[in-house]
Amino acid sequence: MKDRLKKIKEEAISDIKSLSNLESLENIRIKYMGKKGKLTSVLREMGKVPKEERPVVGQLANEIRQEIEKELSGARENFKEKLKQEKIEKEKIDVTITKRTKKLGHSHPLLSTIEELENLFISMGFSVVEGPEIETVEYNFDALNSPENHPSRDLSDTFYLTENILLRTHTSPVQIRAMKTMKPPLKIVSAGRTFRFDDVDDTHSPMFHQLEGLVIDEKVTMANLIDTIDIFIKELFGKDMETRFRPHHFPFTEPSAEVDVSCFSCKGKGCPVCDGTGWSMELLGCGMVHPKVLENCGIDPEKYSGFAFGMGIDRITMVKYGLDDIRLLFENDNRFLEQF
Ligand code: DAH
């Protein structure tokens, strides 16, 4: 009996030592100490042990049970500690790792130009208003005094959505919207996308950008227009830039002019870029608002007068950043955009 007990002890201890996880520990406990466990069955046979030996065998059995229990609880503690360490290791935070820096984008060159232009006009007392890119034929052409047979109305020049609705071909219809909804005195600018049925090349894109300006008040004269444009150009491109007003025709202004600016390369001296003229051509169109346009918007041309102007934002951006191809602005190639 004593030998069997000692053998059970050795067997149990070696079982416990070879354990690999906490769950199988309970199986070992049941294997030896459970109701049908090896130790329990041996103890059930105590009756067969001669009476005088019983106390000694009993004591030995008790000691062995305690030892097995001790081993079991020792192993349990070991496993728990091991699990804890593993968890700590897994959840460890390395506070010395530098955070992955997020790549921040920035304003597109076109948007930067729009903001610069708007801020400039705001500083001259203008308000910024918005107009829709989808416009009515009435506001885009009719109310602006554009003749029925004007070539820009042609299907081959303009994107029509229906017979009466189109993608605006210029920002000038915002003038109509402003005059119809706001009372003079009026001093507004409006920038945004415009659309024309153009083939794409280095200076043309079917979608481009314009900025429109409108001033309506009593006694507004051509002198006010010339002065405003001149100040604006000098603020935008530098004090040494001159402006030149060339007579032109627009249906919605009378008289009308196109404005040239000193050549950006030679500042007016004459160089190969400007063919020796010293002028950079056609930076903007402008004029005194046609009395018919005022009337179309319910403004009395006898009491009020005004001037308007419109400019290509893409062109200004290209000059500002020294770009030779308008497509660069719309391809959204990061290698290009990241330079600005
Ligand atoms: N809308 C004209 C264009 O797209 C530009 C323009 C010319 C606007 C004269 C004006 C203006 O307000 O007075 O070519």
Short mmCIF file of C-alpha atoms and ligand atoms in Angstrom, two decimals:
data_model
loop_
_atom_site.label_atom_id
_atom_site.label_comp_id
_atom_site.label_asym_id
_atom_site.label_seq_id
_atom_site.Cartn_x
_atom_site.Cartn_y
_atom_site.Cartn_z
CA MET A 1 0.00 0.00 0.00
CA LYS A 2 2.77 2.42 0.97
CA ASP A 3 4.54 1.67 -2.30
CA ARG A 4 1.38 2.25 -4.29
CA LEU A 5 0.89 5.58 -2.52
CA LYS A 6 4.47 6.66 -3.24
CA LYS A 7 4.09 5.62 -6.87
CA ILE A 8 0.88 7.64 -7.18
CA LYS A 9 2.72 10.63 -5.72
CA GLU A 10 5.59 10.35 -8.21
CA GLU A 11 3.20 9.84 -11.08
CA ALA A 12 1.10 12.85 -10.04
CA ILE A 13 4.12 15.11 -9.65
CA SER A 14 5.51 14.14 -13.03
CA ASP A 15 2.04 14.69 -14.57
CA ILE A 16 1.87 18.15 -13.05
CA LYS A 17 5.37 19.05 -14.21
CA SER A 18 4.57 18.10 -17.80
CA LEU A 19 1.46 20.29 -17.93
CA SER A 20 1.26 22.95 -20.58
CA ASN A 21 -1.82 24.94 -19.59
CA LEU A 22 -4.15 25.93 -16.81
CA GLU A 23 -7.14 23.94 -18.10
CA SER A 24 -5.40 20.55 -17.99
CA LEU A 25 -4.47 21.22 -14.36
CA GLU A 26 -8.07 20.57 -13.34
CA ASN A 27 -8.02 17.26 -15.23
CA ILE A 28 -4.99 16.20 -13.21
CA ARG A 29 -6.73 17.12 -9.96
CA ILE A 30 -9.70 14.97 -10.95
CA LYS A 31 -7.40 12.16 -12.13
CA TYR A 32 -5.85 11.81 -8.65
CA MET A 33 -8.11 13.48 -6.11
CA GLY A 34 -11.57 13.29 -7.73
CA LYS A 35 -14.22 10.87 -6.48
CA LYS A 36 -12.89 8.17 -8.75
CA GLY A 37 -9.36 9.49 -8.63
CA LYS A 38 -6.31 7.28 -8.14
CA LEU A 39 -5.53 8.49 -4.61
CA THR A 40 -9.15 8.36 -3.55
CA SER A 41 -9.52 4.73 -4.71
CA VAL A 42 -6.41 3.68 -2.82
CA LEU A 43 -7.71 5.36 0.35
CA ARG A 44 -10.99 3.48 -0.03
CA GLU A 45 -8.99 0.30 0.42
CA MET A 46 -7.74 1.38 3.87
CA GLY A 47 -9.98 -1.28 5.33
CA LYS A 48 -7.71 -3.93 3.93
CA VAL A 49 -4.66 -2.53 5.72
CA PRO A 50 -3.82 -4.31 8.99
CA LYS A 51 -5.11 -2.28 11.94
CA GLU A 52 -1.69 -1.49 13.45
CA GLU A 53 -0.40 -0.10 10.17
CA ARG A 54 -3.42 2.05 9.47
CA PRO A 55 -2.23 5.18 11.36
CA VAL A 56 1.12 5.19 9.52
CA VAL A 57 -0.44 4.52 6.11
CA GLY A 58 -3.16 7.06 6.85
CA GLN A 59 -0.59 9.70 7.74
CA LEU A 60 1.43 8.93 4.63
CA ALA A 61 -1.70 9.16 2.48
CA ASN A 62 -2.52 12.55 4.02
CA GLU A 63 0.99 13.83 3.45
CA ILE A 64 0.88 12.66 -0.15
CA ARG A 65 -2.47 14.35 -0.72
CA GLN A 66 -1.13 17.59 0.73
CA GLU A 67 1.96 17.35 -1.41
CA ILE A 68 -0.04 16.78 -4.57
CA GLU A 69 -2.31 19.70 -3.63
CA LYS A 70 0.71 21.86 -3.00
CA GLU A 71 2.17 20.94 -6.38
CA LEU A 72 -1.16 21.62 -8.03
CA SER A 73 -1.58 25.05 -6.48
CA GLY A 74 2.07 25.89 -7.19
CA ALA A 75 1.55 24.97 -10.83
CA ARG A 76 -1.70 26.99 -10.89
CA GLU A 77 0.10 30.08 -9.59
CA ASN A 78 2.88 29.59 -12.15
CA PHE A 79 0.42 29.41 -15.00
CA LYS A 80 -1.47 32.47 -13.80
CA GLU A 81 1.73 34.44 -13.50
CA LYS A 82 2.82 33.28 -16.94
CA LEU A 83 -0.50 34.39 -18.46
CA LYS A 84 -0.22 37.74 -16.72
CA GLN A 85 3.27 38.29 -18.08
CA GLU A 86 2.14 37.34 -21.57
CA LYS A 87 -0.73 39.81 -21.34
CA ILE A 88 1.54 42.59 -20.12
CA GLU A 89 3.94 41.85 -22.95
CA LYS A 90 1.14 41.89 -25.51
CA GLU A 91 -0.39 45.13 -24.28
CA LYS A 92 2.86 46.92 -23.81
CA ILE A 93 2.88 50.47 -25.23
CA ASP A 94 6.13 51.83 -26.49
CA VAL A 95 5.87 55.51 -25.64
CA THR A 96 9.10 56.23 -27.46
CA ILE A 97 7.68 55.33 -30.89
CA THR A 98 7.17 58.54 -32.86
CA LYS A 99 3.66 58.97 -34.23
CA ARG A 100 3.14 58.55 -37.93
CA THR A 101 2.68 62.13 -39.09
CA LYS A 102 -0.44 62.69 -41.19
CA LYS A 103 0.21 64.24 -44.56
CA LEU A 104 -1.70 67.52 -44.69
CA GLY A 105 -2.85 68.86 -48.01
CA HIS A 106 -3.10 72.51 -48.92
CA SER A 107 -5.10 74.86 -51.00
CA HIS A 108 -5.05 74.27 -54.80
CA PRO A 109 -3.26 77.09 -56.71
CA LEU A 110 -6.58 78.05 -58.33
CA LEU A 111 -8.29 78.32 -54.96
CA SER A 112 -5.38 80.35 -53.59
CA THR A 113 -5.77 82.78 -56.50
CA ILE A 114 -9.54 83.03 -55.96
CA GLU A 115 -9.00 83.75 -52.26
CA GLU A 116 -6.31 86.32 -53.00
CA LEU A 117 -8.54 88.08 -55.55
CA GLU A 118 -11.58 88.02 -53.26
CA ASN A 119 -9.57 89.37 -50.32
CA LEU A 120 -8.22 92.13 -52.49
CA PHE A 121 -11.71 93.18 -53.57
CA ILE A 122 -13.03 92.85 -50.02
CA SER A 123 -10.31 95.30 -48.97
CA MET A 124 -11.67 97.66 -51.64
CA GLY A 125 -15.19 97.47 -50.18
CA PHE A 126 -16.69 94.72 -52.35
CA SER A 127 -18.85 91.87 -51.04
CA VAL A 128 -18.44 88.30 -52.26
CA VAL A 129 -21.57 86.62 -53.65
CA GLU A 130 -22.19 83.25 -55.28
CA GLY A 131 -24.11 82.16 -58.35
CA PRO A 132 -25.11 78.75 -59.71
CA GLU A 133 -23.05 76.87 -62.31
CA ILE A 134 -26.27 75.66 -63.93
CA GLU A 135 -27.95 78.77 -65.28
CA THR A 136 -30.95 79.81 -67.34
CA VAL A 137 -30.56 80.98 -70.93
CA GLU A 138 -32.42 84.09 -69.80
CA TYR A 139 -29.79 85.10 -67.21
CA ASN A 140 -26.77 83.84 -69.16
CA PHE A 141 -27.72 85.60 -72.44
CA ASP A 142 -31.09 87.42 -72.69
CA ALA A 143 -30.95 89.65 -69.63
CA LEU A 144 -27.34 90.47 -70.49
CA ASN A 145 -28.51 91.99 -73.76
CA SER A 146 -26.89 89.26 -75.82
CA PRO A 147 -28.38 89.31 -79.36
CA GLU A 148 -30.48 86.35 -80.49
CA ASN A 149 -27.90 85.38 -83.10
CA HIS A 150 -24.81 85.83 -80.94
CA PRO A 151 -22.31 83.05 -81.78
CA SER A 152 -21.75 82.16 -78.10
CA ARG A 153 -25.38 80.95 -77.98
CA ASP A 154 -24.56 78.27 -80.51
CA LEU A 155 -24.96 74.63 -79.55
CA SER A 156 -21.38 74.07 -80.64
CA ASP A 157 -20.10 76.67 -78.15
CA THR A 158 -22.25 76.01 -75.11
CA PHE A 159 -23.29 73.02 -73.02
CA TYR A 160 -27.11 73.02 -72.99
CA LEU A 161 -28.93 70.82 -70.48
CA THR A 162 -32.34 71.71 -71.98
CA GLU A 163 -33.42 74.39 -74.43
CA ASN A 164 -33.56 76.93 -71.59
CA ILE A 165 -30.97 75.64 -69.12
CA LEU A 166 -27.21 75.50 -69.63
CA LEU A 167 -23.84 75.37 -67.91
CA ARG A 168 -23.05 79.07 -67.56
CA THR A 169 -20.57 80.28 -70.17
CA HIS A 170 -19.37 83.15 -67.96
CA THR A 171 -19.90 84.54 -64.46
CA SER A 172 -21.77 87.58 -65.85
CA PRO A 173 -25.26 86.14 -65.06
CA VAL A 174 -24.36 86.66 -61.38
CA GLN A 175 -24.64 90.40 -62.20
CA ILE A 176 -28.28 89.83 -63.15
CA ARG A 177 -28.96 87.81 -60.00
CA ALA A 178 -27.34 90.49 -57.83
CA MET A 179 -29.23 93.37 -59.45
CA LYS A 180 -32.54 91.50 -59.27
CA THR A 181 -32.19 90.61 -55.60
CA MET A 182 -30.18 93.48 -54.06
CA LYS A 183 -30.89 97.17 -54.17
CA PRO A 184 -28.25 99.68 -55.30
CA PRO A 185 -25.72 100.80 -54.18
CA LEU A 186 -24.12 97.50 -55.14
CA LYS A 187 -20.48 96.46 -55.03
CA ILE A 188 -19.99 92.72 -55.53
CA VAL A 189 -17.55 90.16 -56.89
CA SER A 190 -18.31 86.54 -57.68
CA ALA A 191 -15.88 83.80 -58.65
CA GLY A 192 -16.54 80.29 -59.89
CA ARG A 193 -16.56 77.69 -62.63
CA THR A 194 -17.63 78.44 -66.17
CA PHE A 195 -18.05 76.14 -69.17
CA ARG A 196 -17.55 76.31 -72.90
CA PHE A 197 -17.47 73.72 -75.65
CA ASP A 198 -13.72 74.08 -76.20
CA ASP A 199 -11.18 71.47 -77.24
CA VAL A 200 -8.51 70.94 -74.63
CA ASP A 201 -5.07 72.40 -75.35
CA ASP A 202 -2.41 74.21 -73.35
CA THR A 203 -4.55 77.34 -72.98
CA HIS A 204 -8.11 75.94 -73.28
CA SER A 205 -10.24 73.78 -71.06
CA PRO A 206 -14.03 73.19 -71.36
CA MET A 207 -14.21 74.01 -67.64
CA PHE A 208 -12.43 77.14 -66.47
CA HIS A 209 -12.84 79.89 -63.85
CA GLN A 210 -13.83 83.52 -63.88
CA LEU A 211 -14.23 86.35 -61.43
CA GLU A 212 -16.96 88.87 -62.08
CA GLY A 213 -17.25 92.33 -60.55
CA LEU A 214 -20.16 94.77 -60.50
CA VAL A 215 -20.58 98.26 -59.08
CA ILE A 216 -23.91 100.10 -59.29
CA ASP A 217 -24.56 103.48 -57.73
CA GLU A 218 -25.53 107.03 -58.63
CA LYS A 219 -22.92 108.89 -60.69
CA VAL A 220 -20.58 105.94 -61.31
CA THR A 221 -18.30 106.82 -64.24
CA MET A 222 -15.71 105.25 -66.51
CA ALA A 223 -13.06 107.02 -64.41
CA ASN A 224 -14.15 104.92 -61.40
CA LEU A 225 -13.83 101.76 -63.50
CA ILE A 226 -10.34 102.62 -64.76
CA ASP A 227 -9.15 103.61 -61.30
CA THR A 228 -10.54 100.44 -59.66
CA ILE A 229 -8.94 98.14 -62.23
CA ASP A 230 -5.64 100.00 -62.08
CA ILE A 231 -5.47 99.76 -58.27
CA PHE A 232 -6.45 96.10 -58.41
CA ILE A 233 -3.72 95.22 -60.96
CA LYS A 234 -1.05 97.09 -59.00
CA GLU A 235 -2.07 95.36 -55.77
CA LEU A 236 -2.08 91.94 -57.43
CA PHE A 237 1.05 92.08 -59.59
CA GLY A 238 3.09 94.97 -58.20
CA LYS A 239 3.18 98.77 -58.16
CA ASP A 240 5.27 98.91 -61.36
CA MET A 241 2.53 97.27 -63.46
CA GLU A 242 0.67 99.52 -65.90
CA THR A 243 -2.80 98.96 -67.38
CA ARG A 244 -3.97 99.77 -70.91
CA PHE A 245 -7.68 100.00 -71.87
CA ARG A 246 -8.43 98.97 -75.48
CA PRO A 247 -11.94 99.59 -76.90
CA HIS A 248 -13.84 96.36 -77.38
CA HIS A 249 -17.41 95.13 -77.66
CA PHE A 250 -19.49 93.26 -75.09
CA PRO A 251 -23.30 93.22 -75.39
CA PHE A 252 -23.83 93.95 -71.70
CA THR A 253 -21.55 96.99 -71.41
CA GLU A 254 -21.31 100.26 -73.32
CA PRO A 255 -18.65 101.47 -73.73
CA SER A 256 -16.61 98.30 -73.29
CA ALA A 257 -12.89 97.69 -73.06
CA GLU A 258 -10.32 94.97 -72.81
CA VAL A 259 -7.51 95.53 -70.39
CA ASP A 260 -3.87 94.70 -71.08
CA VAL A 261 -1.21 94.70 -68.37
CA SER A 262 2.54 95.35 -68.57
CA CYS A 263 4.39 92.24 -69.76
CA PHE A 264 5.07 90.01 -66.74
CA SER A 265 8.53 89.15 -68.05
CA CYS A 266 9.98 92.56 -68.90
CA LYS A 267 7.56 94.82 -66.99
CA GLY A 268 6.91 96.90 -70.12
CA LYS A 269 10.37 97.27 -71.64
CA GLY A 270 9.69 94.88 -74.50
CA CYS A 271 11.02 91.33 -74.75
CA PRO A 272 10.52 88.13 -76.80
CA VAL A 273 7.66 86.99 -74.48
CA CYS A 274 5.56 90.07 -75.41
CA ASP A 275 6.89 90.28 -78.99
CA GLY A 276 8.57 93.52 -78.02
CA THR A 277 5.25 95.27 -77.27
CA GLY A 278 5.76 95.50 -73.50
CA TRP A 279 2.12 94.39 -72.96
CA SER A 280 0.51 91.18 -71.77
CA MET A 281 -2.77 90.95 -73.68
CA GLU A 282 -6.39 90.65 -72.58
CA LEU A 283 -6.27 90.08 -68.89
CA LEU A 284 -9.85 91.14 -68.40
CA GLY A 285 -12.98 92.55 -70.05
CA CYS A 286 -14.93 95.46 -68.62
CA GLY A 287 -17.24 98.36 -69.35
CA MET A 288 -20.10 100.56 -68.19
CA VAL A 289 -23.21 98.47 -67.56
CA HIS A 290 -25.55 98.79 -70.56
CA PRO A 291 -28.74 100.78 -69.75
CA LYS A 292 -30.80 97.88 -71.18
CA VAL A 293 -29.23 95.49 -68.67
CA LEU A 294 -30.09 97.84 -65.81
CA GLU A 295 -33.66 98.05 -67.13
CA ASN A 296 -33.88 94.25 -67.45
CA CYS A 297 -33.15 94.08 -63.74
CA GLY A 298 -35.59 96.81 -62.72
CA ILE A 299 -32.96 99.48 -62.08
CA ASP A 300 -33.60 102.99 -63.40
CA PRO A 301 -30.75 103.87 -65.86
CA GLU A 302 -31.60 107.55 -65.51
CA LYS A 303 -30.76 107.43 -61.81
CA TYR A 304 -28.14 104.71 -61.61
CA SER A 305 -25.05 103.78 -63.57
CA GLY A 306 -22.36 101.22 -62.98
CA PHE A 307 -19.41 99.30 -64.26
CA ALA A 308 -18.66 95.60 -64.56
CA PHE A 309 -15.61 93.51 -65.24
CA GLY A 310 -14.76 89.85 -65.75
CA MET A 311 -11.44 88.05 -65.71
CA GLY A 312 -10.08 84.56 -66.28
CA ILE A 313 -8.80 83.13 -63.01
CA ASP A 314 -6.93 80.28 -64.70
CA ARG A 315 -4.95 82.76 -66.79
CA ILE A 316 -4.07 84.86 -63.73
CA THR A 317 -3.01 81.71 -61.86
CA MET A 318 -0.80 80.66 -64.76
CA VAL A 319 0.87 84.07 -64.84
CA LYS A 320 1.25 84.11 -61.05
CA TYR A 321 2.86 80.67 -60.86
CA GLY A 322 4.68 80.77 -64.20
CA LEU A 323 2.70 77.86 -65.72
CA ASP A 324 2.68 77.23 -69.46
CA ASP A 325 -0.12 74.65 -69.64
CA ILE A 326 -3.64 75.07 -68.20
CA ARG A 327 -4.03 71.28 -68.03
CA LEU A 328 -1.60 71.19 -65.11
CA LEU A 329 -4.30 72.86 -63.01
CA PHE A 330 -6.84 70.11 -63.62
CA GLU A 331 -4.80 66.90 -63.77
CA ASN A 332 -4.39 66.91 -59.99
CA ASP A 333 -0.98 65.31 -60.17
CA ASN A 334 0.43 65.53 -56.65
CA ARG A 335 3.99 65.91 -57.91
CA PHE A 336 2.85 69.18 -59.50
CA LEU A 337 0.51 70.39 -56.76
CA GLU A 338 2.94 69.76 -53.91
CA GLN A 339 5.22 72.50 -55.26
CA PHE A 340 2.85 75.25 -54.17
N1 DAH B 1 -18.34 87.80 -69.61
C1 DAH B 1 -17.20 88.19 -70.41
C2 DAH B 1 -16.53 86.96 -70.98
O1 DAH B 1 -16.77 85.88 -70.50
C3 DAH B 1 -16.20 88.95 -69.60
C4 DAH B 1 -16.72 90.30 -69.21
C5 DAH B 1 -16.53 91.38 -70.06
C6 DAH B 1 -17.42 90.47 -68.05
C7 DAH B 1 -17.00 92.63 -69.74
C8 DAH B 1 -17.90 91.72 -67.71
C9 DAH B 1 -17.69 92.80 -68.58
O2 DAH B 1 -18.57 91.95 -66.58
O3 DAH B 1 -18.16 94.02 -68.24
O4 DAH B 1 -15.78 87.08 -71.90
#
